[in-house]
Short mmCIF file of C-alpha atoms in Angstrom, two decimals:
data_model
loop_
_atom_site.label_atom_id
_atom_site.label_comp_id
_atom_site.label_asym_id
_atom_site.label_seq_id
_atom_site.Cartn_x
_atom_site.Cartn_y
_atom_site.Cartn_z
CA UNK A 285 -18.09 15.97 -25.52
CA UNK A 286 -17.61 15.37 -21.95
CA UNK A 287 -14.77 16.78 -19.56
CA UNK A 288 -12.81 14.12 -17.68
CA UNK A 289 -10.89 14.95 -15.09
CA UNK A 290 -7.21 13.72 -14.93
CA UNK A 291 -7.41 10.13 -14.39
CA UNK A 292 -6.32 9.48 -11.01
CA UNK A 293 -2.89 7.64 -10.29
CA UNK A 294 -3.65 3.38 -10.38
CA UNK A 295 -0.44 3.48 -7.15
CA UNK A 296 -0.44 -0.17 -8.42
CA UNK A 297 3.09 -0.42 -8.59
CA UNK A 298 3.41 0.63 -4.90
CA UNK A 299 0.75 -1.86 -4.37
CA UNK A 300 2.90 -4.85 -6.03
CA UNK A 301 6.08 -3.89 -4.67
CA UNK A 302 4.55 -3.28 -0.96
CA UNK A 303 2.98 -6.69 -1.33
CA UNK A 304 5.60 -8.30 -2.50
CA UNK A 305 8.70 -6.95 -0.27
CA UNK A 306 6.83 -6.25 2.77
CA UNK A 307 3.17 -6.97 4.13
CA UNK A 308 1.44 -9.21 2.12
CA UNK A 309 -2.61 -9.03 3.86
CA UNK A 310 -2.63 -5.09 3.44
CA UNK A 311 -0.49 -5.31 0.06
CA UNK A 312 -2.57 -7.18 -0.93
CA UNK A 313 -6.05 -4.54 -0.06
CA UNK A 314 -3.31 -2.16 -1.77
CA UNK A 315 -3.63 -4.28 -5.32
CA UNK A 316 -7.49 -4.69 -5.28
CA UNK A 317 -8.24 -1.12 -4.84
CA UNK A 318 -5.63 -0.61 -7.49
CA UNK A 319 -6.65 -2.75 -9.92
CA UNK A 320 -10.83 -0.91 -9.54
CA UNK A 321 -9.00 3.01 -10.86
CA UNK A 322 -8.60 2.53 -14.21
CA UNK A 323 -12.05 0.41 -14.30
CA UNK A 324 -14.15 2.82 -12.63
CA UNK A 325 -12.82 5.64 -14.23
CA UNK A 326 -14.16 4.61 -17.78
CA UNK A 327 -16.96 3.85 -16.08
CA UNK A 328 -17.46 7.72 -15.66
CA UNK A 329 -17.47 6.81 -12.19
CA UNK A 330 -14.99 9.81 -11.52
CA UNK A 331 -15.15 10.00 -7.59
CA UNK A 332 -15.24 6.26 -7.16
CA UNK A 333 -12.02 6.31 -9.01
CA UNK A 334 -10.76 8.83 -6.92
CA UNK A 335 -11.28 6.85 -3.66
CA UNK A 336 -10.22 3.76 -4.77
CA UNK A 337 -6.65 5.49 -5.70
CA UNK A 338 -6.73 6.95 -2.25
CA UNK A 339 -7.47 3.48 -0.94
CA UNK A 340 -4.23 2.37 -3.08
CA UNK A 341 -2.17 4.60 -1.77
CA UNK A 342 -3.17 4.21 1.92
CA UNK A 343 -2.85 0.37 2.05
CA UNK A 344 0.32 0.38 0.11
CA UNK A 345 2.03 2.85 3.32
CA UNK A 346 0.40 0.79 5.59
CA UNK A 347 2.07 -2.31 4.10
CA UNK A 348 5.35 -0.86 3.79
CA UNK A 349 4.73 0.93 7.36
CA UNK A 350 4.25 -2.01 8.68
CA UNK A 351 7.23 -3.89 7.62
CA UNK A 352 9.31 -1.48 9.21
CA UNK A 353 7.94 -1.83 12.52
CA UNK A 354 7.78 -5.45 12.67
CA UNK A 355 11.27 -5.03 11.80
CA UNK A 356 11.92 -2.51 14.37
CA UNK A 357 10.74 -4.45 16.61
CA UNK A 358 12.62 -7.73 14.88
CA UNK A 359 15.92 -5.83 16.01
CA UNK A 360 14.74 -4.45 19.33
CA UNK A 361 13.86 -8.12 20.67
CA UNK A 362 17.18 -9.77 18.89
CA UNK A 363 19.08 -7.29 19.45
CA UNK A 364 18.66 -6.97 23.18
CA UNK A 365 19.26 -10.69 23.00
CA UNK A 366 22.40 -10.72 21.36
CA UNK A 367 23.63 -7.97 23.92
CA UNK A 368 22.44 -9.81 26.85
CA UNK A 369 24.19 -13.20 25.92
CA UNK A 370 27.22 -11.41 25.30
CA UNK A 371 27.58 -9.22 28.34
CA UNK A 372 26.98 -12.58 30.55
CA UNK A 373 30.05 -14.17 29.05
#
């Protein structure tokens, strides 16, 4: 009997949520890595499954970070425009 390491987390839920709510391109990359985790683990490629898990998590967090950055830029641009409009009136 072979000693299998614990199955790494696929972060598929994070990948799907970040794709739908945050940033589509980086979310799709996260989904691709998340779907590789289980199949590579079952093939006995444990190190590759760990790398896919880490990449899925990283790209999911990048997607969320880009969404927050975009929201901050949006608020800054339109907040300044709004404040300029009401102060000039």
